[in-house]
């Protein structure tokens, strides 16, 4: 199965929110453009302080995604904060649980095995509204096993260590770690997503070795769109996920 590309549009919302009027760039028009260019989905990560995605953005975005039969809507965030009501109200294709704090600027770790075991009821709750639930984990077998035990359908591998490995001399070792983690997840019946600091440079090698079901890319893609234009940038990333 080919790897699918879900575009995280948080950075568009962050730029919009840097001005008090809050209408440009147009989050909704650009999300539609991203899907028209061929992306397979839209990801959002609302946080309680609404620094980028606002609660009022979620329903309009869900309706835009619904215009595209090939596309999926992924709502991610901490289920112990503000996530579950948004999932219940908007019924996304996928809910992704991320163990971030209210003060984090960006996600920087996955669920530990002990923490993953505590969210079993929250996963069950999310499954009432989302087609599947994925949880954000580091590339280690214990965390993956805990995700399975907690009731997750998929994992999302936290890929910053892989991105850093291209610059610190650990590339081959780290890539194998991720490939082994993905193979283990699939062996116990979990789907495999991946995200964080993936870009045009490091994506092809990752996809070839790990073969994830889906990658979620935001910061790098939105930054590259300043050079290539949004539609052109999406097409470059679609080529990259082909390996």
N, CA and C of each residue as an Amber inpcrd file, in Angstrom:
protein
   729
   0.8360000  -1.1980000   0.0000000   0.0000000   0.0000000   0.0000000
   0.8730000   1.2500000   0.0000000   0.5150000   2.2550000  -0.8170000
   1.3050000   3.4920000  -0.8230000   1.1290000   4.2710000   0.4750000
   2.1320000   5.0460000   0.8030000   2.0590000   5.9180000   1.9780000
   1.2200000   7.1440000   1.6440000   0.2970000   7.4750000   2.5230000
  -0.5770000   8.6300000   2.3240000   0.0060000   9.8620000   3.0070000
  -0.3190000  11.0210000   2.4470000   0.1620000  12.3060000   2.9620000
  -0.9880000  13.0950000   3.5690000  -0.8970000  13.3420000   4.8810000
  -1.8310000  14.2420000   5.5560000  -1.0800000  15.5210000   5.9030000
  -1.6410000  16.6510000   5.5420000  -0.9740000  17.9360000   5.7560000
  -1.5110000  18.5910000   7.0250000  -0.6080000  18.8710000   7.9440000
  -0.9610000  19.5760000   9.1760000  -1.0030000  21.0720000   8.8810000
  -2.1540000  21.6910000   9.0980000  -2.3360000  23.0970000   8.7240000
  -2.2010000  24.0450000   9.9170000  -1.6540000  23.5660000  11.0250000
  -1.4760000  24.4320000  12.1920000  -0.6870000  25.6930000  11.8720000
   0.3860000  25.5560000  11.0660000   1.2460000  26.7100000  10.7980000
   0.5140000  27.7890000  10.0160000  -0.4290000  27.3990000   9.1740000
  -1.2400000  28.4000000   8.4760000  -2.0690000  29.1750000   9.4880000
  -2.6790000  28.4610000  10.4240000  -3.4890000  29.1160000  11.4560000
  -2.6350000  29.9950000  12.3590000  -1.4130000  29.5510000  12.6550000
  -0.5150000  30.3540000  13.4890000  -0.2030000  31.6830000  12.8210000
   0.0640000  31.6630000  11.5270000   0.3400000  32.9020000  10.7940000
  -0.8990000  33.7890000  10.7700000  -2.0520000  33.1940000  10.5430000
  -3.3030000  33.9620000  10.5740000  -3.5040000  34.6450000  11.9180000
  -3.2530000  33.9250000  12.9940000  -3.5060000  34.4500000  14.3310000
  -2.4910000  35.4890000  14.7780000  -1.4320000  35.6920000  13.9990000
  -0.4430000  36.7090000  14.3650000  -0.9480000  38.1210000  14.0970000
  -2.1020000  38.2350000  13.4550000  -2.7570000  39.5250000  13.2500000
  -4.1190000  39.5040000  13.9320000  -4.4920000  40.6350000  14.5150000
  -5.7300000  40.6830000  15.2810000  -6.9650000  40.4130000  14.4270000
  -6.9280000  40.8220000  13.1480000  -8.1270000  40.6290000  12.3290000
  -8.3730000  39.1540000  12.0260000  -7.3170000  38.3610000  11.9100000
  -7.4460000  36.9140000  11.8370000  -8.1510000  36.3610000  10.6230000
  -7.9870000  36.9640000   9.4450000  -8.6240000  36.3690000   8.2770000
  -7.6480000  36.0400000   7.1440000  -6.3920000  36.4110000   7.2870000
  -5.4180000  36.0620000   6.2630000  -4.1230000  35.5940000   6.9070000
  -3.5110000  34.5340000   6.3910000  -3.9490000  33.7100000   5.2620000
  -5.2430000  32.9510000   5.5740000  -5.9730000  32.6480000   4.5250000
  -7.2700000  31.9910000   4.6640000  -7.0590000  30.4930000   4.9010000
  -7.2210000  30.0720000   6.1340000  -7.0100000  28.6750000   6.5040000
  -7.8810000  27.7290000   5.6880000  -9.1110000  28.1290000   5.4550000
 -10.0600000  27.2330000   4.7970000  -9.7850000  27.1330000   3.2980000
  -9.5070000  28.2650000   2.6600000  -9.1900000  28.2330000   1.2290000
  -7.9110000  27.4480000   0.9690000  -6.9130000  27.6200000   1.8320000
  -5.6540000  26.9040000   1.6380000  -5.8070000  25.4110000   1.9240000
  -6.6290000  25.0600000   2.8960000  -6.8760000  23.6370000   3.1490000
  -7.5560000  22.9900000   1.9510000  -8.4930000  23.7050000   1.3480000
  -9.1410000  23.1740000   0.1450000  -8.1260000  23.0370000  -0.9940000
  -7.2530000  24.0320000  -1.1410000  -6.2160000  23.9780000  -2.1760000
  -5.2830000  22.7830000  -1.9690000  -4.9260000  22.5240000  -0.7210000
  -4.0640000  21.3780000  -0.3970000  -4.7110000  20.0720000  -0.8520000
  -5.9930000  19.9320000  -0.6060000  -6.6940000  18.7080000  -1.0110000
  -6.8860000  18.6510000  -2.5240000  -7.1400000  19.7920000  -3.1420000
  -7.2520000  19.8270000  -4.6010000  -5.9390000  19.4300000  -5.2630000
  -4.8210000  19.7360000  -4.6080000  -3.5070000  19.3890000  -5.1490000
  -3.1830000  17.9140000  -4.9800000  -4.0170000  17.1770000  -4.2540000
  -3.8470000  15.7340000  -4.1650000  -3.4910000  15.1780000  -2.8100000
  -3.3000000  16.0230000  -1.7950000  -3.0240000  15.5050000  -0.4490000
  -4.1620000  14.5940000  -0.0090000  -3.8110000  13.6130000   0.8000000
  -4.7850000  12.5950000   1.1880000  -5.5510000  12.9400000   2.4570000
  -5.1900000  14.0420000   3.1050000  -5.9000000  14.4010000   4.3190000
  -5.4120000  15.7040000   4.9050000  -6.1550000  16.1720000   5.8830000
  -5.8200000  17.3660000   6.6630000  -5.7110000  16.9510000   8.1250000
  -4.6280000  17.3850000   8.7570000  -4.4180000  17.1650000  10.1890000
  -4.4500000  18.5010000  10.9090000  -5.0790000  18.5100000  12.0760000
  -5.0230000  19.6820000  12.9480000  -4.6760000  19.2250000  14.3590000
  -4.0210000  20.1070000  15.0880000  -3.6530000  19.8320000  16.4800000
  -4.0680000  21.0460000  17.3070000  -5.3520000  21.1270000  17.6830000
  -5.7960000  22.2520000  18.5080000  -5.1950000  22.1590000  19.9100000
  -4.7900000  23.2930000  20.4410000  -4.2980000  23.3400000  21.8180000
  -5.2040000  24.2540000  22.6370000  -5.2190000  24.0710000  23.9540000
  -6.1590000  24.8420000  24.7790000  -6.0190000  26.3520000  24.6340000
  -4.7890000  26.8460000  24.3730000  -4.6150000  28.2950000  24.2660000
  -4.9780000  28.8430000  22.8880000  -5.3660000  27.9680000  21.9600000
  -5.7760000  28.3620000  20.6040000  -4.7340000  29.2370000  19.9190000
  -3.4700000  28.9170000  20.1340000  -2.4010000  29.7150000  19.5110000
  -2.4230000  29.5900000  17.9840000  -2.9970000  28.5000000  17.4860000
  -3.1100000  28.3350000  16.0310000  -4.5320000  27.8810000  15.6870000
  -4.8090000  26.6030000  15.7060000  -6.1690000  26.1420000  15.4120000
  -7.1060000  26.5250000  16.5520000  -8.2310000  27.1360000  16.1890000
  -9.2640000  27.4880000  17.1610000 -10.3780000  26.4380000  17.1230000
 -11.0940000  26.3320000  18.2160000 -12.2210000  25.3960000  18.2360000
 -13.2120000  25.7130000  17.1190000 -13.3590000  26.9920000  16.8010000
 -14.2990000  27.3970000  15.7530000 -13.8260000  27.0290000  14.3530000
 -12.5550000  26.6370000  14.2090000 -12.0390000  26.2120000  12.9020000
 -12.4230000  24.7760000  12.5650000 -12.6900000  23.9720000  13.5860000
 -12.7140000  22.5250000  13.3810000 -13.8880000  22.0880000  12.5070000
 -15.0700000  22.5710000  12.7850000 -16.2320000  22.1620000  11.9950000
 -16.1190000  22.5960000  10.5350000 -15.7350000  23.8520000  10.2340000
 -15.5550000  24.2170000   8.8220000 -14.5170000  23.3600000   8.1080000
 -13.4320000  23.0190000   8.8040000 -12.4210000  22.1650000   8.1810000
 -12.9690000  20.7630000   7.9210000 -13.7390000  20.2340000   8.8640000
 -14.3460000  18.9160000   8.6610000 -15.2460000  18.9140000   7.4270000
 -15.9730000  19.9970000   7.2250000 -16.8680000  20.0850000   6.0650000
 -16.0780000  20.1780000   4.7650000 -14.9530000  20.8790000   4.7950000
 -14.1100000  20.9640000   3.5950000 -13.5530000  19.5930000   3.2410000
 -13.0340000  18.8820000   4.2320000 -12.4930000  17.5430000   3.9670000
 -13.5790000  16.6350000   3.4010000 -14.8030000  16.7910000   3.8810000
 -15.9040000  15.9390000   3.4140000 -16.2280000  16.1620000   1.9390000
 -15.7750000  17.2750000   1.3720000 -15.9870000  17.5350000  -0.0540000
 -15.1240000  16.6300000  -0.9340000 -14.1070000  15.9940000  -0.3370000
 -13.1310000  15.2220000  -1.1040000 -13.2240000  13.7520000  -0.6850000
 -13.8280000  12.9070000  -1.5140000 -14.0440000  11.5100000  -1.1120000
 -12.7640000  10.7560000  -0.7700000 -11.6340000  11.1840000  -1.3260000
 -10.3780000  10.4740000  -1.0690000  -9.7200000  10.8940000   0.2330000
 -10.2070000  11.9550000   0.8610000  -9.4620000  12.6010000   1.9480000
  -9.9740000  12.1970000   3.3240000  -9.0620000  12.2860000   4.2930000
  -9.3960000  11.9970000   5.6860000  -9.0740000  13.2010000   6.5640000
  -9.8320000  13.3040000   7.6460000  -9.6500000  14.3710000   8.6260000
  -9.0820000  13.7530000   9.8930000  -7.9550000  14.2890000  10.3410000
  -7.2610000  13.7840000  11.5280000  -7.1860000  14.8980000  12.5650000
  -7.7910000  14.6790000  13.7120000  -7.7000000  15.6280000  14.8250000
  -6.7710000  15.0260000  15.8630000  -5.7050000  15.7550000  16.1930000
  -4.7610000  15.2360000  17.1740000  -4.6200000  16.1990000  18.3410000
  -4.1610000  15.6580000  19.4540000  -3.9550000  16.4720000  20.6400000
  -3.9910000  15.6140000  21.8920000  -3.9770000  16.2860000  23.0190000
  -3.9750000  15.5990000  24.3040000  -5.4160000  15.3350000  24.7440000
  -5.8110000  14.0690000  24.8900000  -7.1960000  13.7710000  25.2600000
  -7.5450000  14.1880000  26.6780000  -6.5200000  14.5290000  27.4640000
  -6.7650000  14.9930000  28.8280000  -6.9460000  16.5060000  28.8820000
  -6.8890000  17.1600000  27.7270000  -7.1230000  18.6010000  27.6510000
  -8.4660000  18.8500000  26.9650000  -8.4280000  19.3210000  25.7220000
  -9.6590000  19.7670000  25.0660000 -10.0570000  18.9140000  23.8790000
  -9.4870000  17.7450000  23.7160000  -9.6280000  17.0230000  22.4540000
 -10.9470000  16.2770000  22.2990000 -11.3880000  15.5720000  23.3340000
 -12.5100000  14.6510000  23.1780000 -13.8100000  15.3300000  22.7440000
 -14.1550000  16.5160000  23.2670000 -15.3730000  17.1630000  22.7640000
 -15.2990000  17.5050000  21.2760000 -14.1110000  17.8750000  20.7930000
 -13.9600000  18.1830000  19.3680000 -14.1140000  16.9260000  18.5220000
 -13.6110000  15.8100000  19.0220000 -13.7730000  14.5390000  18.3090000
 -15.2480000  14.1520000  18.2560000 -15.9330000  14.2710000  19.3810000
 -17.3490000  13.8960000  19.4320000 -18.1940000  14.7590000  18.5050000
 -17.8650000  16.0410000  18.4280000 -18.6700000  16.9670000  17.6320000
 -18.4010000  16.8490000  16.1350000 -17.2020000  16.3850000  15.7510000
 -16.8100000  16.4430000  14.3380000 -16.5490000  15.0880000  13.6900000
 -16.5040000  14.0240000  14.4720000 -16.4220000  12.6570000  13.9770000
 -15.3500000  12.4860000  12.8890000 -14.0960000  12.6990000  13.2310000
 -13.0290000  12.5950000  12.2340000 -12.7690000  11.1480000  11.8280000
 -12.0730000  10.9870000  10.7140000 -11.6470000   9.6460000  10.3210000
 -10.6670000   9.0810000  11.3410000  -9.8270000   9.9640000  11.8960000
  -8.7890000   9.5170000  12.8240000  -8.6300000  10.5230000  13.9560000
  -8.4950000   9.9970000  15.1500000  -8.1100000  10.8000000  16.3110000
  -6.7290000  10.3250000  16.7420000  -5.8200000  11.2660000  16.9180000
  -4.4550000  10.9280000  17.3190000  -4.1700000  11.5530000  18.6700000
  -3.8270000  10.7260000  19.6420000  -3.5410000  11.2000000  20.9950000
  -2.0490000  11.5090000  21.1230000  -1.7710000  12.6860000  21.6570000
  -0.3910000  13.1650000  21.8230000  -0.2200000  13.6380000  23.2640000
   0.8320000  13.1980000  23.9660000   0.9690000  13.5360000  25.3920000
   1.6830000  14.8590000  25.6380000   1.2140000  15.9300000  24.9910000
   1.8970000  17.2070000  25.1840000   1.2730000  17.9830000  26.3380000
   2.0580000  18.8780000  26.9030000   1.5670000  19.7310000  27.9840000
   1.0000000  21.0140000  27.3890000   0.3300000  21.7910000  28.2130000
  -0.2490000  23.0450000  27.7330000   0.8180000  24.0870000  27.4310000
   2.0320000  23.8980000  27.9240000   3.0900000  24.8980000  27.7340000
   4.0640000  24.5370000  26.6180000   3.9500000  23.3400000  26.0390000
   4.8760000  22.9450000  24.9810000   4.6220000  23.7290000  23.7050000
   5.7160000  24.1500000  23.0560000   5.5740000  24.8270000  21.7680000
   5.2440000  23.8310000  20.6600000   5.8120000  22.6350000  20.7640000
   5.5260000  21.5710000  19.8100000   5.7100000  20.2310000  20.5140000
   5.1990000  19.1860000  19.9190000   5.3160000  17.8540000  20.5210000
   6.7790000  17.4230000  20.5340000   7.2050000  16.7830000  21.6360000
   8.6170000  16.4030000  21.7150000   8.8440000  15.0070000  22.2850000
   7.7830000  14.2070000  22.4170000   7.9490000  12.8320000  22.8760000
   6.6280000  12.0880000  22.6900000   6.7390000  10.7650000  22.6870000
   5.5440000   9.9500000  22.6120000   5.0990000   9.4830000  23.9850000
   4.0070000   8.7240000  23.9960000   3.5240000   8.1520000  25.2500000
   4.5140000   7.1190000  25.7730000   4.8340000   7.2080000  27.0530000
   5.5960000   6.1440000  27.7010000   4.6730000   4.9430000  27.8880000
   5.2380000   3.7470000  28.0800000   4.3670000   2.5800000  28.3040000
   3.4080000   2.7730000  29.4770000   3.8950000   3.3170000  30.5860000
   3.0290000   3.4990000  31.7520000   1.9090000   4.4890000  31.4640000
   2.2330000   5.5860000  30.7770000   1.2230000   6.5960000  30.4650000
   0.2000000   6.0390000  29.4810000   0.6680000   5.2780000  28.4940000
  -0.2500000   4.7200000  27.4980000  -1.3060000   3.8380000  28.1470000
  -0.9190000   3.1260000  29.1860000  -1.8720000   2.2150000  29.8340000
  -2.9980000   2.9670000  30.5440000  -2.7700000   4.2380000  30.8810000
  -3.7820000   5.0080000  31.6080000  -4.8540000   5.5910000  30.7000000
  -4.6390000   5.5720000  29.3870000  -5.5880000   6.2460000  28.4920000
  -6.5370000   5.2710000  27.8040000  -6.5820000   4.0420000  28.2640000
  -7.5000000   3.0620000  27.6730000  -8.9410000   3.5630000  27.6370000
  -9.4900000   4.1340000  28.7270000 -10.8740000   4.6250000  28.6600000
 -11.0450000   5.7830000  27.6810000 -10.0120000   6.6050000  27.5290000
 -10.1000000   7.7390000  26.6100000 -10.0960000   7.2630000  25.1630000
  -9.3190000   6.2310000  24.8820000  -9.3340000   5.6400000  23.5420000
 -10.7130000   5.0690000  23.2380000 -11.2850000   4.3580000  24.1990000
 -12.6250000   3.7920000  24.0070000 -13.6540000   4.8870000  23.7590000
 -13.5220000   6.0010000  24.4720000 -14.4350000   7.1280000  24.2920000
 -14.2930000   7.7100000  22.8860000 -13.0450000   7.9170000  22.4450000
 -12.8200000   8.4990000  21.1240000 -13.3430000   7.6050000  20.0100000
 -13.2800000   6.2990000  20.2070000 -13.7340000   5.3650000  19.1760000
 -15.2430000   5.4240000  18.9500000 -15.9680000   6.0530000  19.8550000
 -17.4010000   6.2260000  19.6450000 -17.6770000   7.1930000  18.4930000
 -16.6980000   8.0590000  18.1960000 -16.9010000   9.1030000  17.1940000
 -15.9060000   9.0400000  16.0400000 -14.6760000   8.6170000  16.3040000
 -13.6520000   8.5300000  15.2650000 -13.6000000   7.1140000  14.7010000
 -13.2780000   7.0070000  13.4230000 -13.1940000   5.6770000  12.8090000
 -12.0410000   4.8670000  13.3820000 -10.9760000   5.5410000  13.7770000
  -9.8400000   4.8470000  14.3900000  -9.0990000   5.8210000  15.2920000
  -8.3080000   5.2500000  16.1900000  -7.5070000   6.0410000  17.1280000
  -6.0470000   5.6280000  16.9910000  -5.2000000   6.6280000  16.8670000
  -3.7540000   6.4320000  16.8090000  -3.1420000   7.1270000  18.0090000
  -2.0510000   6.5780000  18.5490000  -1.3730000   7.2900000  19.6270000
   0.0980000   7.4700000  19.2820000   0.5990000   8.6100000  19.6940000
   1.9520000   9.0840000  19.3890000   2.9380000   8.3620000  20.2970000
   3.9060000   7.6610000  19.7120000   4.8590000   6.8970000  20.5170000
   6.2690000   7.0640000  19.9700000   7.2390000   6.8150000  20.8350000
   8.6220000   6.7130000  20.4000000   8.8350000   5.3400000  19.7530000
   9.9400000   5.2120000  19.0420000  10.1920000   3.9840000  18.2770000
  10.7990000   2.9000000  19.1560000  10.0290000   2.4520000  20.1480000
  10.4970000   1.3480000  20.9830000   9.3610000   0.3480000  21.1880000
   9.7280000  -0.9050000  21.2990000   8.7400000  -1.9770000  21.3320000
   7.8130000  -1.8810000  22.5370000   8.3280000  -1.4680000  23.6940000
   7.4960000  -1.4180000  24.8980000   6.3580000  -0.4200000  24.7380000
   6.6480000   0.7400000  24.1570000   5.6050000   1.7450000  23.9410000
   4.5810000   1.2550000  22.9280000   5.0480000   0.5770000  21.9060000
   4.1460000   0.0440000  20.8820000   3.2390000  -1.0310000  21.4760000
   3.8040000  -1.9150000  22.2810000   2.9940000  -2.9430000  22.9390000
   1.9440000  -2.3160000  23.8520000   2.3240000  -1.2450000  24.5520000
   1.3800000  -0.5660000  25.4390000   0.2570000   0.0860000  24.6460000
   0.5810000   0.6300000  23.4750000  -0.4480000   1.2170000  22.6180000
  -1.4670000   0.1660000  22.1920000  -0.9760000  -1.0020000  21.8350000
  -1.8750000  -2.0980000  21.4590000  -2.7540000  -2.4970000  22.6380000
  -2.1510000  -2.6380000  23.8090000  -2.9050000  -3.0450000  24.9920000
  -3.9540000  -2.0130000  25.3770000  -3.6720000  -0.7390000  25.0940000
  -4.6070000   0.3300000  25.4430000  -5.7820000   0.4170000  24.4870000
  -5.6960000  -0.2730000  23.3530000  -6.8130000  -0.2880000  22.4200000
  -6.6380000   0.5480000  21.1780000  -5.4310000   1.0670000  20.9370000
  -5.1940000   1.8760000  19.7460000  -5.2990000   1.0270000  18.4850000
  -5.6940000   1.6780000  17.3890000  -5.7170000   1.0300000  16.0790000
  -4.3980000   1.2260000  15.3380000  -3.7690000   2.3650000  15.6040000
  -2.4990000   2.6960000  14.9670000  -1.5800000   3.3620000  15.9840000
  -0.3120000   3.4180000  15.6170000   0.6340000   4.2820000  16.3050000
   1.0830000   5.3560000  15.3310000   1.4950000   6.4910000  15.8700000
   2.2320000   7.4770000  15.0750000   3.6320000   7.5700000  15.6590000
   4.6210000   7.1850000  14.8810000   6.0060000   7.2310000  15.3310000
   6.4970000   8.6710000  15.3520000   7.0670000   9.0650000  16.4870000
   7.6470000  10.4010000  16.6560000   9.0050000  10.4040000  15.9680000
   9.1290000  11.1580000  14.8790000  10.2700000  10.9920000  13.9760000
  11.3710000  12.0420000  14.1160000  11.2980000  12.9110000  15.1000000
  12.3940000  13.8770000  15.2440000  13.7540000  13.1880000  15.4140000
  13.8750000  12.0890000  16.2020000  15.1900000  11.4350000  16.2870000
  15.7130000  10.9790000  14.9270000  14.8060000  10.5450000  14.0540000
  15.2340000  10.1760000  12.6990000  15.7210000  11.4020000  11.9390000
  14.9750000  12.5050000  12.0040000  15.3900000  13.7210000  11.3000000
  16.7540000  14.1970000  11.7830000  16.9840000  14.1120000  13.0780000
  18.2700000  14.5370000  13.6350000  19.4010000  13.6010000  13.2240000
  19.0760000  12.3390000  12.9530000  20.1240000  11.3560000  12.6620000
  20.8720000  11.6560000  11.3710000  20.2590000  12.3960000  10.4710000
  20.9470000  12.7650000   9.2410000  22.0940000  13.7300000   9.5000000
  22.1000000  14.3320000  10.6920000  23.0910000  15.3660000  10.9950000
  24.0000000  14.9980000  12.1600000  23.7810000  13.8470000  12.7880000
  24.6130000  13.5010000  13.9520000  25.3400000  12.1620000  13.8080000
  25.3430000  11.6220000  12.5910000  26.1210000  10.4180000  12.3450000
  25.4780000   9.1100000  12.7450000  24.1810000   9.1260000  13.0450000
  23.5100000   7.8890000  13.4790000  22.4290000   7.4430000  12.4980000
  22.5220000   7.8790000  11.2470000  21.4260000   7.6740000  10.2940000
  21.0580000   6.2010000  10.1260000  22.0220000   5.3510000   9.7910000
  21.7080000   3.9480000   9.5040000  21.1100000   3.2540000  10.7240000
  21.7110000   3.4850000  11.8880000  21.2250000   2.8620000  13.1180000
  19.8050000   3.3180000  13.4390000  19.5580000   4.6250000  13.2980000
  18.2470000   5.1670000  13.6530000  17.1850000   4.7240000  12.6610000
  17.5240000   4.7190000  11.3850000  16.5540000   4.2720000  10.3880000
  16.1590000   2.8160000  10.6330000  17.1170000   1.9840000  10.9760000
  16.8070000   0.5800000  11.2910000  15.9110000   0.4810000  12.5210000
  16.1660000   1.3300000  13.5130000  15.3250000   1.3320000  14.7120000
  13.8720000   1.6090000  14.3430000  13.6510000   2.5750000  13.4640000
  12.2880000   2.9100000  13.0640000  11.6780000   1.8110000  12.2000000
  12.4660000   1.2400000  11.2990000  11.9480000   0.1520000  10.4700000
  11.5670000  -1.0510000  11.3310000  12.4040000  -1.3670000  12.3100000
  12.1010000  -2.4910000  13.2070000  10.8560000  -2.2080000  14.0470000
  10.7270000  -0.9590000  14.5140000   9.5530000  -0.5910000  15.3130000
   8.2750000  -0.7190000  14.4930000   8.3270000  -0.2570000  13.2450000
   7.1490000  -0.3540000  12.3840000   6.7940000  -1.8080000  12.1000000
   7.8040000  -2.6220000  11.8440000   7.5510000  -4.0450000  11.5890000
   6.9350000  -4.7180000  12.8130000   7.4090000  -4.3480000  13.9850000
   6.8390000  -4.9200000  15.2080000   5.3840000  -4.4970000  15.3720000
   5.1050000  -3.2180000  15.1260000   3.7240000  -2.7410000  15.2490000
   2.8000000  -3.5090000  14.3160000   3.2230000  -3.6760000  13.0830000
   2.3800000  -4.4060000  12.1330000   2.2050000  -5.8680000  12.5450000
   3.2380000  -6.4400000  13.1610000   3.1610000  -7.8510000  13.5590000
   2.1290000  -8.0920000  14.6530000   1.7800000  -7.0420000  15.4010000
   0.7700000  -7.1930000  16.4520000  -0.5570000  -6.5270000  16.0690000
  -0.6890000  -6.1880000  14.7760000  -1.9740000  -5.7300000  14.2750000
  -2.2110000  -4.2420000  14.3040000  -1.1720000  -3.4440000  14.4630000
  -1.3150000  -1.9940000  14.4760000  -0.9350000  -1.4020000  13.1290000
  -1.6710000  -0.3840000  12.6940000  -1.2280000   0.4310000  11.5790000
  -0.1260000   1.3680000  12.0370000   0.6070000   1.9140000  11.0710000
   1.7740000   2.7380000  11.3950000   1.6960000   4.0730000  10.6680000
   1.5970000   5.1420000  11.4380000   1.7390000   6.4990000  10.9370000
   3.0700000   7.0630000  11.4230000   3.4480000   8.2180000  10.9080000
   4.7050000   8.8300000  11.3300000   4.6240000  10.3310000  11.1360000
   5.3460000  11.0600000  11.9840000   5.3730000  12.5030000  11.8200000
   6.2750000  13.1990000  12.8070000   6.7520000  14.3270000  12.4320000
   7.5430000  15.3130000  13.1620000   8.9110000  15.4830000  12.4950000
   9.0880000  16.6540000  11.9110000  10.3390000  17.0510000  11.2520000
  10.6670000  16.2240000  10.0150000   9.6910000  15.5760000   9.4270000
   9.8970000  14.9690000   8.1160000   9.8450000  16.0580000   7.0510000
  10.6920000  15.9150000   6.0200000  10.7700000  16.9380000   4.9820000
  11.1810000  16.3070000   3.6570000  11.3420000  17.1400000   2.6380000
  11.6650000  16.6200000   1.3130000  13.0000000  15.8970000   1.2820000
  13.9210000  16.2940000   2.1360000  15.2420000  15.6660000   2.1630000
  15.2000000  14.2750000   2.7910000  14.5240000  14.1580000   3.9240000
  14.6220000  12.8980000   4.6780000  13.4590000  11.9360000   4.4550000
  12.4320000  12.3800000   3.7570000  11.2210000  11.5660000   3.6120000
  11.4050000  10.3210000   2.7360000  12.0360000  10.4140000   1.5550000
  12.1240000   9.2140000   0.7080000  12.8090000   8.0310000   1.3830000
  13.9280000   8.2580000   2.0540000  14.6260000   7.1600000   2.7340000
  13.7530000   6.5540000   3.8180000  13.0440000   7.4090000   4.5420000
  12.1830000   6.9260000   5.6190000  11.0560000   6.0620000   5.0620000
  10.4100000   6.5470000   4.0270000   9.2810000   5.8080000   3.4550000
   9.7400000   4.4650000   2.9000000  10.8730000   4.4490000   2.2270000
  11.3740000   3.1940000   1.6630000  11.6510000   2.1550000   2.7440000
  12.2160000   2.5880000   3.8640000  12.6040000   1.6490000   4.9170000
  11.4510000   1.2790000   5.8400000  10.6190000   2.2450000   6.1760000
   9.5990000   2.0570000   7.2130000   8.2350000   1.6950000   6.6200000
   7.9450000   2.2090000   5.4200000   6.6780000   1.9560000   4.7340000
   5.4680000   2.2820000   5.6120000   5.4030000   3.5030000   6.1290000
   4.2560000   3.8660000   6.9640000   2.9720000   3.9450000   6.1530000
   1.8620000   3.7610000   6.8250000   0.5680000   3.9350000   6.1750000
   0.3220000   5.3980000   5.8340000   0.7990000   6.2780000   6.7030000
   0.5130000   7.7050000   6.5450000   1.6130000   8.5120000   7.2000000
   1.9660000   9.6290000   6.5830000   2.8220000  10.6100000   7.2450000
   2.0380000  11.9040000   7.3910000   2.2290000  12.5540000   8.5140000
   1.6120000  13.8480000   8.7870000   2.7190000  14.8920000   8.8020000
   2.6260000  15.8640000   7.9070000   3.6920000  16.8510000   7.7550000
   3.0790000  18.2420000   7.7530000   3.6200000  19.1120000   8.5900000
   3.1180000  20.4680000   8.6790000   4.1910000  21.5060000   8.4810000
   5.0640000  21.6680000   9.4680000   6.0180000  22.7800000   9.4750000
   6.8430000  22.8350000   8.1960000   7.4760000  21.7250000   7.8340000
   8.3610000  21.7390000   6.6680000   7.5920000  22.0150000   5.3860000
   6.4290000  21.4060000   5.2510000   5.6560000  21.5970000   4.0230000
   5.1790000  23.0360000   3.8900000   4.6800000  23.6060000   4.9590000
   4.2120000  24.9920000   4.8970000   5.3870000  25.9300000   4.6260000
   6.5500000  25.6560000   5.2210000   7.7350000  26.4700000   4.9500000
   8.1600000  26.3390000   3.4920000   8.1550000  25.1180000   2.9630000
   8.5370000  24.9130000   1.5630000   7.5540000  25.5670000   0.6040000
   6.3020000  25.7170000   1.0250000   5.3040000  26.3580000   0.1730000
   5.6530000  27.8160000  -0.0990000   6.4420000  28.4360000   0.7650000
   6.8870000  29.8070000   0.5100000   7.7790000  29.8650000  -0.7250000
   8.4790000  28.7770000  -1.0110000   9.3550000  28.7000000  -2.1790000
   8.6320000  28.1530000  -3.4030000   7.8740000  27.0780000  -3.2200000
   7.3160000  26.3480000  -4.3580000   5.8520000  26.6690000  -4.6380000
   5.2050000  27.4560000  -3.7760000   3.7640000  27.6180000  -3.8700000
   3.0760000  26.4210000  -3.2420000   1.8670000  26.6120000  -2.7540000
   1.2190000  25.5470000  -2.0000000   0.9450000  24.3210000  -2.8570000
   0.3260000  24.4990000  -4.0140000  -0.0100000  23.3420000  -4.8390000
   1.2490000  22.6240000  -5.3100000   2.2420000  23.3970000  -5.7570000
   3.4910000  22.7870000  -6.2000000   4.1970000  22.0570000  -5.0820000
   4.1180000  22.5980000  -3.8840000   4.7620000  21.9700000  -2.7350000
   4.0840000  20.6480000  -2.3860000   2.7690000  20.6290000  -2.3820000
   2.0520000  19.3830000  -2.0980000   2.4440000  18.3100000  -3.1030000
   2.5560000  18.6830000  -4.3600000   2.9310000  17.7020000  -5.3840000
   4.3380000  17.1630000  -5.1390000   5.2640000  18.0140000  -4.6970000
   6.6190000  17.5400000  -4.3780000   6.5920000  16.5390000  -3.2210000
   5.7800000  16.8080000  -2.2240000   5.6900000  15.8800000  -1.0910000
   4.9850000  14.5830000  -1.4880000   4.0210000  14.6740000  -2.3820000
   3.3860000  13.4480000  -2.8670000   4.3930000  12.5790000  -3.6180000
   5.2890000  13.2110000  -4.3620000   6.3580000  12.4490000  -5.0200000
   7.2990000  11.8420000  -3.9830000   7.5970000  12.6000000  -2.9210000
   8.5320000  12.1190000  -1.8960000   7.9790000  10.9110000  -1.1470000
   6.6730000  10.8760000  -0.9180000   6.1220000   9.7370000  -0.1740000
   6.0400000   8.4710000  -1.0240000   6.3470000   8.6060000  -2.3050000
   6.4470000   7.4070000  -3.1390000   7.7920000   6.7090000  -2.9490000
   8.7130000   7.3690000  -2.1920000   9.9990000   6.7610000  -1.8940000
  11.0360000   6.9950000  -2.9760000
